[in-house]
Tab-separated table of C-alpha atoms in Angstrom:
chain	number	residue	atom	x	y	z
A	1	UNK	CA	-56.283	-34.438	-10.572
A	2	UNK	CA	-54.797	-37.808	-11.772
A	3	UNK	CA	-53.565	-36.102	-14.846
A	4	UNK	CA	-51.601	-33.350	-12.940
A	5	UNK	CA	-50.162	-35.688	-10.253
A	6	UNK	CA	-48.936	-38.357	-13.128
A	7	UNK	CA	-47.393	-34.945	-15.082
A	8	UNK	CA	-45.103	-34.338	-12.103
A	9	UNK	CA	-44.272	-37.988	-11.838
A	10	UNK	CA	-42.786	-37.059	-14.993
A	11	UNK	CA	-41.535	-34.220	-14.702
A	12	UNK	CA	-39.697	-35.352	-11.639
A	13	UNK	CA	-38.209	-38.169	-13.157
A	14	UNK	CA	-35.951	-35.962	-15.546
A	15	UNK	CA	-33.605	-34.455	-12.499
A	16	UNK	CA	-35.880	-30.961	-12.203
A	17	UNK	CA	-38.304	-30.534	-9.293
A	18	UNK	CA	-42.002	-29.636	-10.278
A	19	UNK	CA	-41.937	-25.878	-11.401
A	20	UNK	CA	-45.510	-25.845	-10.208
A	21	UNK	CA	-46.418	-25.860	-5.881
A	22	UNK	CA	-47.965	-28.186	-4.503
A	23	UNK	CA	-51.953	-28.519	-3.465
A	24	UNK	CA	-51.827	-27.614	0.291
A	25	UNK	CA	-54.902	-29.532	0.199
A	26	UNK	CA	-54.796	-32.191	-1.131
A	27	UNK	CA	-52.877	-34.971	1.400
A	28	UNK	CA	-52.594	-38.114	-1.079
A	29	UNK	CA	-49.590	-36.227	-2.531
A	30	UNK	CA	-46.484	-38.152	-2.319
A	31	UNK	CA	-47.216	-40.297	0.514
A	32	UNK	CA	-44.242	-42.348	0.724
A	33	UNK	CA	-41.544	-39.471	1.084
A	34	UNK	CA	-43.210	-38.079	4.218
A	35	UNK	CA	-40.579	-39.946	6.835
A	36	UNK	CA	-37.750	-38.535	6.367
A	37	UNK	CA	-38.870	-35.058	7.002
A	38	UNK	CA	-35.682	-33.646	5.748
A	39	UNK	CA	-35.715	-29.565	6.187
A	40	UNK	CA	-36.033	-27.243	3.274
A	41	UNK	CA	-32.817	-26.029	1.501
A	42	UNK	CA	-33.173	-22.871	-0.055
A	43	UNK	CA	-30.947	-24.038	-3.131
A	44	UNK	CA	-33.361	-26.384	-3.734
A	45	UNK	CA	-35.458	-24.314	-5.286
A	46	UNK	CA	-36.464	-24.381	-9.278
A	47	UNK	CA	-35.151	-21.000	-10.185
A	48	UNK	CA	-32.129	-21.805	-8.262
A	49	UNK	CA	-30.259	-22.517	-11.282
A	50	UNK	CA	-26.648	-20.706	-10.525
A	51	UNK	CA	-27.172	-22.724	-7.120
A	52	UNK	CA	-27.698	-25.803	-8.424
A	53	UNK	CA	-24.366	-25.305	-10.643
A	54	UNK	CA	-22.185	-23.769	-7.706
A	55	UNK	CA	-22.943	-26.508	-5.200
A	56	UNK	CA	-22.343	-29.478	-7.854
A	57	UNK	CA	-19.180	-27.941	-9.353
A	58	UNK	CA	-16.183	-30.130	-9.117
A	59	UNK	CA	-18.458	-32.972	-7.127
A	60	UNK	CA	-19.345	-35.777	-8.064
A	61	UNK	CA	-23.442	-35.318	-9.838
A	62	UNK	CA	-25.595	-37.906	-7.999
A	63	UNK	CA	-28.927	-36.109	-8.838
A	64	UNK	CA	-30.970	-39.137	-9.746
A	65	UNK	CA	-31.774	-39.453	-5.964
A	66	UNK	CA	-32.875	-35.801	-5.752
A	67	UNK	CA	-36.100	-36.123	-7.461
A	68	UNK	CA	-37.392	-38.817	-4.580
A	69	UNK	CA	-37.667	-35.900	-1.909
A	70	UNK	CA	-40.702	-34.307	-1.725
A	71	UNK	CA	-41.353	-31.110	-3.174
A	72	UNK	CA	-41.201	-28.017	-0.996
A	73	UNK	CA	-43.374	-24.825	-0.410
A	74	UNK	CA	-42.961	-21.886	-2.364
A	75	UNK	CA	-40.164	-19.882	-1.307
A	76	UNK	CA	-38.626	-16.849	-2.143
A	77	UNK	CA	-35.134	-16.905	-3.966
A	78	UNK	CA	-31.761	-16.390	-1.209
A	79	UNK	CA	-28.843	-14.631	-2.572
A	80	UNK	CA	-27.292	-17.669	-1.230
A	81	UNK	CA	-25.412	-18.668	-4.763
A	82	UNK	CA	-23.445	-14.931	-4.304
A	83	UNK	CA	-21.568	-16.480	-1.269
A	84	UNK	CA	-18.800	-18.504	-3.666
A	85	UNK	CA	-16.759	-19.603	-0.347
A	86	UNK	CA	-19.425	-22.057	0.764
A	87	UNK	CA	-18.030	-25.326	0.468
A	88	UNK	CA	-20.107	-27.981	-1.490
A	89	UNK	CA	-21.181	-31.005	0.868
A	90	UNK	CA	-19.656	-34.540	0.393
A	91	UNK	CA	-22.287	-36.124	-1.335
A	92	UNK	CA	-21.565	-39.702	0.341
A	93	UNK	CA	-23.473	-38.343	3.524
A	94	UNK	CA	-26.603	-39.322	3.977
A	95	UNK	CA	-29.718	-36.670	3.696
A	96	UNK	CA	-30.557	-36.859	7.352
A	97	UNK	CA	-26.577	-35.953	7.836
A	98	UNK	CA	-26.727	-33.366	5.748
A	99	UNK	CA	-29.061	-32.008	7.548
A	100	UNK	CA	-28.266	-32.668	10.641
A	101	UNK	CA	-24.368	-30.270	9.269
A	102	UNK	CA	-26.646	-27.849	6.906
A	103	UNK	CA	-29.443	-26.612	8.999
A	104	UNK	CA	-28.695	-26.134	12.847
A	105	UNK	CA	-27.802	-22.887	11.331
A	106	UNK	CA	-30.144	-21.765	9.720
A	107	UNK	CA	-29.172	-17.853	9.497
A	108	UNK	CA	-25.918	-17.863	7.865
A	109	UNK	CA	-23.705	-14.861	8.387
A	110	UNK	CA	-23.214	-13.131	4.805
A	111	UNK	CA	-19.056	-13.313	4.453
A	112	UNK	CA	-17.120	-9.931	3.955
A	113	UNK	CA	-14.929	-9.592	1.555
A	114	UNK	CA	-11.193	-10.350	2.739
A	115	UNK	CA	-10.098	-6.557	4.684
A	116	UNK	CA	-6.263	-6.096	4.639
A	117	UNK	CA	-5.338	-6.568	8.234
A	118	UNK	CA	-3.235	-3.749	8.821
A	119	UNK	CA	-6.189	-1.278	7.081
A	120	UNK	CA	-8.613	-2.792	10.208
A	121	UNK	CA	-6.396	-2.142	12.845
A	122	UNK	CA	-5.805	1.236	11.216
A	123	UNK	CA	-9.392	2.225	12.137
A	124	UNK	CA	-9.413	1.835	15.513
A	125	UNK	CA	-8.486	4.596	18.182
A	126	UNK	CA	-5.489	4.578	20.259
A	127	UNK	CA	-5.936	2.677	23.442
A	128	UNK	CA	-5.221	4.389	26.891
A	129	UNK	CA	-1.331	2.848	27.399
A	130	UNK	CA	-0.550	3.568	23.518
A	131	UNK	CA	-1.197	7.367	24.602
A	132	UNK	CA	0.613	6.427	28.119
A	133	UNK	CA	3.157	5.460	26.228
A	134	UNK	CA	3.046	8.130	23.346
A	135	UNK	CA	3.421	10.668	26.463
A	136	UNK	CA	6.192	9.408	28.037
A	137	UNK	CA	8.102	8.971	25.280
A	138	UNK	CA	7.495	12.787	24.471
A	139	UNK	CA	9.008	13.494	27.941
A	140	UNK	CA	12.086	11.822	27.525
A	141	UNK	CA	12.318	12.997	24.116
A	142	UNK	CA	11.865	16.640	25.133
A	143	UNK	CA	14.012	16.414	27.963
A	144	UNK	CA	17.220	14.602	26.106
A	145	UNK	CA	16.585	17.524	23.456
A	146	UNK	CA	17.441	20.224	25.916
A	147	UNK	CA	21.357	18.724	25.656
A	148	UNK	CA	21.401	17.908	22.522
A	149	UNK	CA	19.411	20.527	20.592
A	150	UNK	CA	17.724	20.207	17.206
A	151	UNK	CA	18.477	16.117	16.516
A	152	UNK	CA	15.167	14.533	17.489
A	153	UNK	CA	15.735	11.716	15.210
A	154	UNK	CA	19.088	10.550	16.555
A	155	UNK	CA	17.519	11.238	19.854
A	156	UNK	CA	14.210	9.284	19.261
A	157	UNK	CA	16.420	6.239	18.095
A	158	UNK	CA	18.217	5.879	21.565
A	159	UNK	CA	15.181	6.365	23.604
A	160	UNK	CA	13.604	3.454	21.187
A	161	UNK	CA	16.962	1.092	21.862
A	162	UNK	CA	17.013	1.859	25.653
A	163	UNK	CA	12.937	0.777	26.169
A	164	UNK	CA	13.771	-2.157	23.606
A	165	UNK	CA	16.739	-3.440	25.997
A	166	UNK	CA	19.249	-2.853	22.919
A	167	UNK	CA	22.446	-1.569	22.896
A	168	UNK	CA	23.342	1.986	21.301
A	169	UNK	CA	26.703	2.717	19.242
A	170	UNK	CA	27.556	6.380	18.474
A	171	UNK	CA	29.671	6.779	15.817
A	172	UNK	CA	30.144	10.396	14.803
A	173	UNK	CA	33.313	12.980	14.171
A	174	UNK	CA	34.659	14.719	17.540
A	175	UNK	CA	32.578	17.391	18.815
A	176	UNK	CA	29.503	16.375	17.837
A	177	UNK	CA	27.755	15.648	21.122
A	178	UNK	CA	27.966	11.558	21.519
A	179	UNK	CA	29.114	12.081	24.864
A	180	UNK	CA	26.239	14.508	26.061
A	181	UNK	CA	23.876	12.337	24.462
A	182	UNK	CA	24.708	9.343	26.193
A	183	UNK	CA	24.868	11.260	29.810
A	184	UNK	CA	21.365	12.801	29.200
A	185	UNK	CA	19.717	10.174	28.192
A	186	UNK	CA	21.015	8.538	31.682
A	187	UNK	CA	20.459	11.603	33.725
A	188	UNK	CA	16.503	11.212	32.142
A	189	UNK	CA	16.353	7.976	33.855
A	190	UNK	CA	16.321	7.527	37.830
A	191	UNK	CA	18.334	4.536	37.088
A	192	UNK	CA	22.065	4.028	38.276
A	193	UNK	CA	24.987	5.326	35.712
A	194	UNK	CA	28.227	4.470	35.472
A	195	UNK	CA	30.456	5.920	32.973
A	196	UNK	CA	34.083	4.010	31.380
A	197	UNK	CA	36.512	5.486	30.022
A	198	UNK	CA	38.252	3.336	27.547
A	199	UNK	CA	41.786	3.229	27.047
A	200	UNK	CA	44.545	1.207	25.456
A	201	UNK	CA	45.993	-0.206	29.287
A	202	UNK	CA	42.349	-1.122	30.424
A	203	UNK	CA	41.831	-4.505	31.431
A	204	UNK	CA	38.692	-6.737	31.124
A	205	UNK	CA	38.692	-7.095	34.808
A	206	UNK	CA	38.627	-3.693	34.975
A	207	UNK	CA	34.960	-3.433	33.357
A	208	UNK	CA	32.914	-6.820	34.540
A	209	UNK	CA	35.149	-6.833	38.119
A	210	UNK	CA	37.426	-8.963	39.974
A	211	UNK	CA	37.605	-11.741	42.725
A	212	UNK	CA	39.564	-11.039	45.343
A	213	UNK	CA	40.537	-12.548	48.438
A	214	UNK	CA	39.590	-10.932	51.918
A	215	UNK	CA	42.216	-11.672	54.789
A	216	UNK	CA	40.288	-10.173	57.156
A	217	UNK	CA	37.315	-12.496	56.870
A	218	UNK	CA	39.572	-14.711	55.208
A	219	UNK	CA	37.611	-15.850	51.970
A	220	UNK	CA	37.257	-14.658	48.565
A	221	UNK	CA	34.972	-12.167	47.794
A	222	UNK	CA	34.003	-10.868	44.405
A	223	UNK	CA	33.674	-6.974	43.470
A	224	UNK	CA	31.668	-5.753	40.751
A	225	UNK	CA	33.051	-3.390	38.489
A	226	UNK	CA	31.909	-0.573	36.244
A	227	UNK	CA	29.454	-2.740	33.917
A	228	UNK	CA	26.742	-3.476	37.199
A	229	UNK	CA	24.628	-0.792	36.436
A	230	UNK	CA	20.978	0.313	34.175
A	231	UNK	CA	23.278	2.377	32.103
A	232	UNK	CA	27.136	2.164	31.155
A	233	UNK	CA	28.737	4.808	28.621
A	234	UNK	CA	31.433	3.097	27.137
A	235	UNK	CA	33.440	6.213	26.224
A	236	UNK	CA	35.991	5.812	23.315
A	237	UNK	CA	35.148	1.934	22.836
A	238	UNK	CA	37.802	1.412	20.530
A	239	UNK	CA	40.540	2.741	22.426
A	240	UNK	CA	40.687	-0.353	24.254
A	241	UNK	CA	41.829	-4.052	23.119
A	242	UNK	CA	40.560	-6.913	21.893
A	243	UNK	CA	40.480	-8.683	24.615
A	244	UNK	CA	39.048	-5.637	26.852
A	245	UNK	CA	36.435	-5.495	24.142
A	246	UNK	CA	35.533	-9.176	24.329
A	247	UNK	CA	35.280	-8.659	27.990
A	248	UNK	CA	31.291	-6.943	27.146
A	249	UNK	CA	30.295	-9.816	24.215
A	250	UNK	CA	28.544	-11.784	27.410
A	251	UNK	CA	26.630	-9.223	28.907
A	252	UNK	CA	25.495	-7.177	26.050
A	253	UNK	CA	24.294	-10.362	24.787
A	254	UNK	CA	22.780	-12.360	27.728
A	255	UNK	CA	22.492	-9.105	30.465
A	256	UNK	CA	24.750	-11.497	32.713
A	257	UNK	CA	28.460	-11.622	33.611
A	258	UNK	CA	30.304	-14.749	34.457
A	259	UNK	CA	33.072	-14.407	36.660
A	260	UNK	CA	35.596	-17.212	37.852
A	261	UNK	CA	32.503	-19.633	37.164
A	262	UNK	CA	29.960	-17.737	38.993
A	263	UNK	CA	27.675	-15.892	37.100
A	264	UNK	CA	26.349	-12.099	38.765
A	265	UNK	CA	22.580	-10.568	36.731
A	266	UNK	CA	23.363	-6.756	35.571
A	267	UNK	CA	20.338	-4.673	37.202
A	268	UNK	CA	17.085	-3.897	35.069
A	269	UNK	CA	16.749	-2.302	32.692
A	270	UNK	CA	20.067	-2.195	31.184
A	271	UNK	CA	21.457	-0.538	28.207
A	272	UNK	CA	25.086	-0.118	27.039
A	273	UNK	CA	25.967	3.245	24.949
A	274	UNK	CA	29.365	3.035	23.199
A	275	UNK	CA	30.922	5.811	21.024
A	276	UNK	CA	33.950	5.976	18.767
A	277	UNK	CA	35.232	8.385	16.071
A	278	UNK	CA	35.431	7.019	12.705
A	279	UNK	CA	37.972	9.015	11.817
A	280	UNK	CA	41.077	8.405	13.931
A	281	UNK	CA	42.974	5.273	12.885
A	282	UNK	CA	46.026	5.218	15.460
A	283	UNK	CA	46.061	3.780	18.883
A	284	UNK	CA	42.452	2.433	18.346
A	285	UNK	CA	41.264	-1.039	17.287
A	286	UNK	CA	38.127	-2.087	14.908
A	287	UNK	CA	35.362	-3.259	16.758
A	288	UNK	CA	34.978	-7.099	15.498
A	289	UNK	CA	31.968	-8.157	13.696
A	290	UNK	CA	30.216	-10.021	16.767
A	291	UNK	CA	30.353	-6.936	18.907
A	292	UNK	CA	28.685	-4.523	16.064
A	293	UNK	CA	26.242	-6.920	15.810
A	294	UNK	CA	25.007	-6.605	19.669
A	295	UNK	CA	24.263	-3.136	19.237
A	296	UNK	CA	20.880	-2.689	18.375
A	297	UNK	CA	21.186	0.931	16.830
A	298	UNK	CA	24.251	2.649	14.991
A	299	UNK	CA	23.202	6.275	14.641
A	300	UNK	CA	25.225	9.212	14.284
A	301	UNK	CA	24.537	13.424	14.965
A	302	UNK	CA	26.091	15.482	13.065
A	303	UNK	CA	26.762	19.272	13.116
A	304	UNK	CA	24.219	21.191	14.703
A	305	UNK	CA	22.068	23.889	11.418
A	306	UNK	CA	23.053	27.534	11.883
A	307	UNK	CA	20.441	28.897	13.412
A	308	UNK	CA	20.513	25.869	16.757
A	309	UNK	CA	24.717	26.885	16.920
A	310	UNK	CA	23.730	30.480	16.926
A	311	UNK	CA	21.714	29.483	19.856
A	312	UNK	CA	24.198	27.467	21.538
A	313	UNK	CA	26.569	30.421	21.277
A	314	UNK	CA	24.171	31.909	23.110
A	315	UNK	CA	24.284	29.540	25.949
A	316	UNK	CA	28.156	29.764	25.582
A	317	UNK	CA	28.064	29.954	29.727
A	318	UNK	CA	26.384	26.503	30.250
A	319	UNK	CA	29.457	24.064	30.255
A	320	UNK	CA	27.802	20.464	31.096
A	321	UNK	CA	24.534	20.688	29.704
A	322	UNK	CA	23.619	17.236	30.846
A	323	UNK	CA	24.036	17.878	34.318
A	324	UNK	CA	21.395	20.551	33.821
A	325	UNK	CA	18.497	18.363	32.645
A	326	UNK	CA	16.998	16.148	35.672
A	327	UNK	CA	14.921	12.741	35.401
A	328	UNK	CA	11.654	12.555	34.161
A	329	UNK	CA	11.266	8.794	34.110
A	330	UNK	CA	11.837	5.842	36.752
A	331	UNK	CA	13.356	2.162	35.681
A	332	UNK	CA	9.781	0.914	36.427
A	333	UNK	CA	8.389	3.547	33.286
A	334	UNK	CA	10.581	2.297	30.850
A	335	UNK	CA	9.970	-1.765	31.980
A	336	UNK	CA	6.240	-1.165	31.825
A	337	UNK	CA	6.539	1.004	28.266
A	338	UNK	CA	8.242	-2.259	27.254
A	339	UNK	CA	5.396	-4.343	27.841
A	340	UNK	CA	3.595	-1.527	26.410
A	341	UNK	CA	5.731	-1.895	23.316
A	342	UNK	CA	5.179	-5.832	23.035
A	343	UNK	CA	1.070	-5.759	22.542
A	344	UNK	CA	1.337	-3.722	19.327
A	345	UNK	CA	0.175	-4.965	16.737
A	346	UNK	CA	2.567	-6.302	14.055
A	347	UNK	CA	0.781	-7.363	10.640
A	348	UNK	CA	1.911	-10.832	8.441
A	349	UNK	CA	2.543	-7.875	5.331
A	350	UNK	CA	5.134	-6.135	8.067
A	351	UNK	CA	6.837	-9.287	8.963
A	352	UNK	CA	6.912	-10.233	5.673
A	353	UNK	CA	8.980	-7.009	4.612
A	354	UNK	CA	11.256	-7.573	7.168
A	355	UNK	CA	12.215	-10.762	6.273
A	356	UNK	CA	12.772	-9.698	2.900
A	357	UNK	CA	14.479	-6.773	3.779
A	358	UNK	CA	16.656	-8.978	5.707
A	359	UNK	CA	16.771	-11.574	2.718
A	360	UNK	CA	17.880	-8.877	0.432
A	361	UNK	CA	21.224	-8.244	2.527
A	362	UNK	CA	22.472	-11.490	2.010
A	363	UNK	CA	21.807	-11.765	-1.728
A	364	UNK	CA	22.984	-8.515	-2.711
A	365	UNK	CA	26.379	-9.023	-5.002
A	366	UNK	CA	28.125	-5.978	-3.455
A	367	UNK	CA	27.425	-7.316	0.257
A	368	UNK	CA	29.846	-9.602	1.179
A	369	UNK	CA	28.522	-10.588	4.649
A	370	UNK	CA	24.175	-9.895	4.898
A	371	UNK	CA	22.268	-9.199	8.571
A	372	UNK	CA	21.970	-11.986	10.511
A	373	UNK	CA	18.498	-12.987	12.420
A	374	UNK	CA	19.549	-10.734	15.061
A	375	UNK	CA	18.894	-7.974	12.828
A	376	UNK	CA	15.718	-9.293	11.849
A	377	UNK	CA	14.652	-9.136	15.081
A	378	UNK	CA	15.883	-6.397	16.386
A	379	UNK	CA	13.866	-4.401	13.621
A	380	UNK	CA	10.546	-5.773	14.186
A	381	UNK	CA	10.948	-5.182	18.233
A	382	UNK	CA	12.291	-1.100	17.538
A	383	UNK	CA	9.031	-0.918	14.581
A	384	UNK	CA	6.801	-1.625	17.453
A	385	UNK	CA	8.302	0.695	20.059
A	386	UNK	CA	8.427	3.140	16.686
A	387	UNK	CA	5.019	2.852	16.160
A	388	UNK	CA	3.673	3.130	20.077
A	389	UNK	CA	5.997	6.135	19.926
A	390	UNK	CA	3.604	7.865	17.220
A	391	UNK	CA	0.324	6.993	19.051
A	392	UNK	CA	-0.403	4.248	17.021
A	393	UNK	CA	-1.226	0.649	18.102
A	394	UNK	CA	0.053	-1.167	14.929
A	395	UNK	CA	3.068	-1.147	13.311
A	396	UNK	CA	3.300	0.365	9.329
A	397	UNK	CA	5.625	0.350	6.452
A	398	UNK	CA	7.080	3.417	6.776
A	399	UNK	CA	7.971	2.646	10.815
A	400	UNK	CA	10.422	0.358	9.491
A	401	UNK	CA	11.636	2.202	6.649
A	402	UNK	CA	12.589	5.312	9.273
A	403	UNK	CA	14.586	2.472	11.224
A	404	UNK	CA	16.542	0.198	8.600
A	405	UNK	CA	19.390	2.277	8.105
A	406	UNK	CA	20.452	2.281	11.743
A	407	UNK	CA	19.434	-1.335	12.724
A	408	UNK	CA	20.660	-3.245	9.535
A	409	UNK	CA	23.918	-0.546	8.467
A	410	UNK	CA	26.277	-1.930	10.746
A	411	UNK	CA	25.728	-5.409	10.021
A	412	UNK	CA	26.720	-5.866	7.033
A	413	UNK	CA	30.036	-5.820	5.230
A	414	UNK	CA	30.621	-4.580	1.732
A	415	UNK	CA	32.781	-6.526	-0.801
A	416	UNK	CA	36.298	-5.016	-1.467
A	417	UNK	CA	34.574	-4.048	-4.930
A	418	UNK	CA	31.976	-2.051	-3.456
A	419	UNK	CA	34.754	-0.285	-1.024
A	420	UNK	CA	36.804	0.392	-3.262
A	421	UNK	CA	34.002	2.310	-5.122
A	422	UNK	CA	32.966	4.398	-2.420
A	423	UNK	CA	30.002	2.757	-1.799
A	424	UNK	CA	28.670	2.385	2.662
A	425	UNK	CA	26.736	0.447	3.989
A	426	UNK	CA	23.896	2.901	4.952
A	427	UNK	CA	23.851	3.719	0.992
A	428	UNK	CA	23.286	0.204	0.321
A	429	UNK	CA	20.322	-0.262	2.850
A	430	UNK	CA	18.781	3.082	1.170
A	431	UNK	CA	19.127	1.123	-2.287
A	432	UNK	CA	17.520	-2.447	-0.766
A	433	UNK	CA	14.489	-0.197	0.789
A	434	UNK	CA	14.248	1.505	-3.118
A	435	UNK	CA	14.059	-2.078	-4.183
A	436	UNK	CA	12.512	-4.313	-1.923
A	437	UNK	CA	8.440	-3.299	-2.236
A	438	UNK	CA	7.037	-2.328	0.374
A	439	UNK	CA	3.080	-3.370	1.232
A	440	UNK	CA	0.879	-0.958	0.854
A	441	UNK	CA	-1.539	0.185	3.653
A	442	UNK	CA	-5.005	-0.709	3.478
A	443	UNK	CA	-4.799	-2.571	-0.233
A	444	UNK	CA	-6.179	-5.518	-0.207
A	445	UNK	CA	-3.694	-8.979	0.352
């Protein structure tokens, strides 16, 4: 026995623990290391050789010390050297430190590989006010689509822009139905409507209202005009002036107008739907750049296919068709499909592409002026309402590729070069989307 206990002195004093266990009965071995009673580590084990190089790599080796604590039981190997995201332990701690950090724990969790986080999101079924919301959107939807027949994506992008709180802009040749659009959508909402006609002689008092004063209770009183209500079609917007334009910067932007120093709130929700024709130049005036860029959507119809103006011919009888449609939601729906809208999930990747997106705009040689943050934001907000609208709970690439063109279009302007060649803007959004990669769902970060 004195020959094996002096071969693992030995042994121990080259930095390896004794390959061979220990006599369980025998208690004269080692002695003096029985006070510390420091815990077993299963990396301290001598076939633990890819431990013993993953927890001393890029530390400081201090193994002289090691060969002091007393040898262990015979364990079985842990797959513990597989986990390489375990941190190695400052070796100026003390052993009872150590274990004091080490071993409160002694079942460690095995670490999963790193899931893309829109690809675990993705898995999950939709929760009960995504389909709430998925089904009231439908509604309105179906309902608008009874006036204007066969354009469910212009339609979808209004209905997205009025639950956001944005602004709509229909810009499309006469005759197409910008007009009906804008009543049914308001006749699909119990919410008040008030329609303005825009014309060269209107006045800004004539939209946000007037103070005037009262002689029979003898003080001023103030009377709201056209713009106090959940929905205002602003008919012909560029008919009117300048100044009559500048007259809605305040309360498409901050949903309140300020009035001989007193400012009145616009009732909730509130949406503004303006429509022009691109193609009539005289007795109108350009909308200015800080007025596109409070719409939230630019979207145009077009001309109905042959077979839906076959139908309509049909129909030839029904006049107004958007006094034939009737509500189907209340103010109250569309506030609480809102907050619906706000707890879907919106991935780093997705926030990421917008921003580049965005970025791209404003780096792009043929793009004189990019989109500004507003645009930024505004995409992200209609992406979620986008994806809540398709029964989904997260937000994908492809929801915000479906809603560049009419978010980011109108707020840019193209160099005279890029005019000159023929070039729009929605063609140039089309060519950032071709360029900018998008991420890819459920690949790995």
């Amino acid at each position: 026995m004195s020959n094996e206990n002096d071969d693992a002195t030995q042994l121990g004093s080259i930095g390896r623990h004794m390959s061979k266990p220990q006599q369980p009965g025998n208690p004269q071995a080692r002695p003096a290391f029985q006070a510390p009673s420091l815990p077993t580590h299963p990396q301290e084990q001598d076939g633990d050789e890819e431990g013993t190089v993953l927890s001393t790599h890029n530390a400081t080796p201090s193994r002289p010390t090691r060969p002091t604590v007393p040898t262990a039981q015979p364990m079985q190997a842990q797959p513990t050297q597989s986990n390489p995201t375990q941190q190695p332990l400052p070796q100026s701690q003390s052993a009872p430190v150590m274990a004091t950090r080490q071993f409160p724990q002694t079942t460690v969790p095995s670490v999963k590989p790193a899931q893309p986080a829109m690809a675990s999101s993705m898995m999950s079924a939709p929760q009960a006010d995504i389909t709430e919301f998925h089904e009231l959107f439908a509604q309105l939807v179906g309902n608008v689509s009874q006036v204007v027949v066969g354009k469910e994506q212009p339609i979808r992008q209004c209905a997205t822009a009025m639950i956001v709180g944005g602004h709509i802009l229909l810009e499309d040749n006469p005759g197409t139905g910008k007009t009906q659009l804008a009543r049914g959508l308001a006749n699909s909402i119990d919410m008040s409507f008030k329609r303005i006609q825009f014309t060269p002689d209107l006045l800004p008092s004539d939209v946000v209202g007037v103070t005037y004063y009262d002689q029979k209770n003898g003080e001023f009183e103030y009377r709201e005009g056209p713009i106090f209500a959940s929905i205002v079609l602003a008919d012909e917007i560029n008919r009117a002036s300048p100044k009559t334009q500048s007259a809605l910067l305040e309360v498409m932007e901050e949903q309140k107008v300020t009035v001989d120093g007193e400012t009145h709130a616009v009732p909730q929700p509130f949406l503004v739907i303006a429509t022009q024709n691109p193609i009539e130049q005289l007795g109108t005036y350009k909308l200015p750049e800080a007025q596109m860029d409070r719409f939230l959507i630019k979207t145009t119809i077009g001309y109905p296919s042959h077979d839906v103006s076959v139908n309509i011919l049909k129909q030839v009888n029904v006049t107004d068709r958007a006094s034939t449609v009737h509500a189907v939601l209340t103010g109250n729906d569309v506030l609480r499909m809102r907050a619906i809208s706000e707890t879907v999930r919106l991935d780093d990747a997705i926030i990421e592409y917008i921003v580049r997106l965005v970025e791209a705009t404003r780096h792009n040689e043929r793009i004189q002026v990019g989109s500004s943050m507003r645009g930024a934001l505004a995409l992200t907000r209609c992406a979620r309402v986008w994806a809540a609208s398709s029964n989904r709970g997260y937000v994908v690439p492809d929801d915000v590729k479906q809603l560049a063109v009419a978010v980011l279009a109108h707020r840019i302007t193209l160099t005279a070069e890029a005019t000159f060649a023929g070039s729009t803007p929605e063609q140039m959004i089309e060519q950032i989307l071709n360029e900018v990669p998008s991420p890819t769902v459920g690949a790995a970060a």
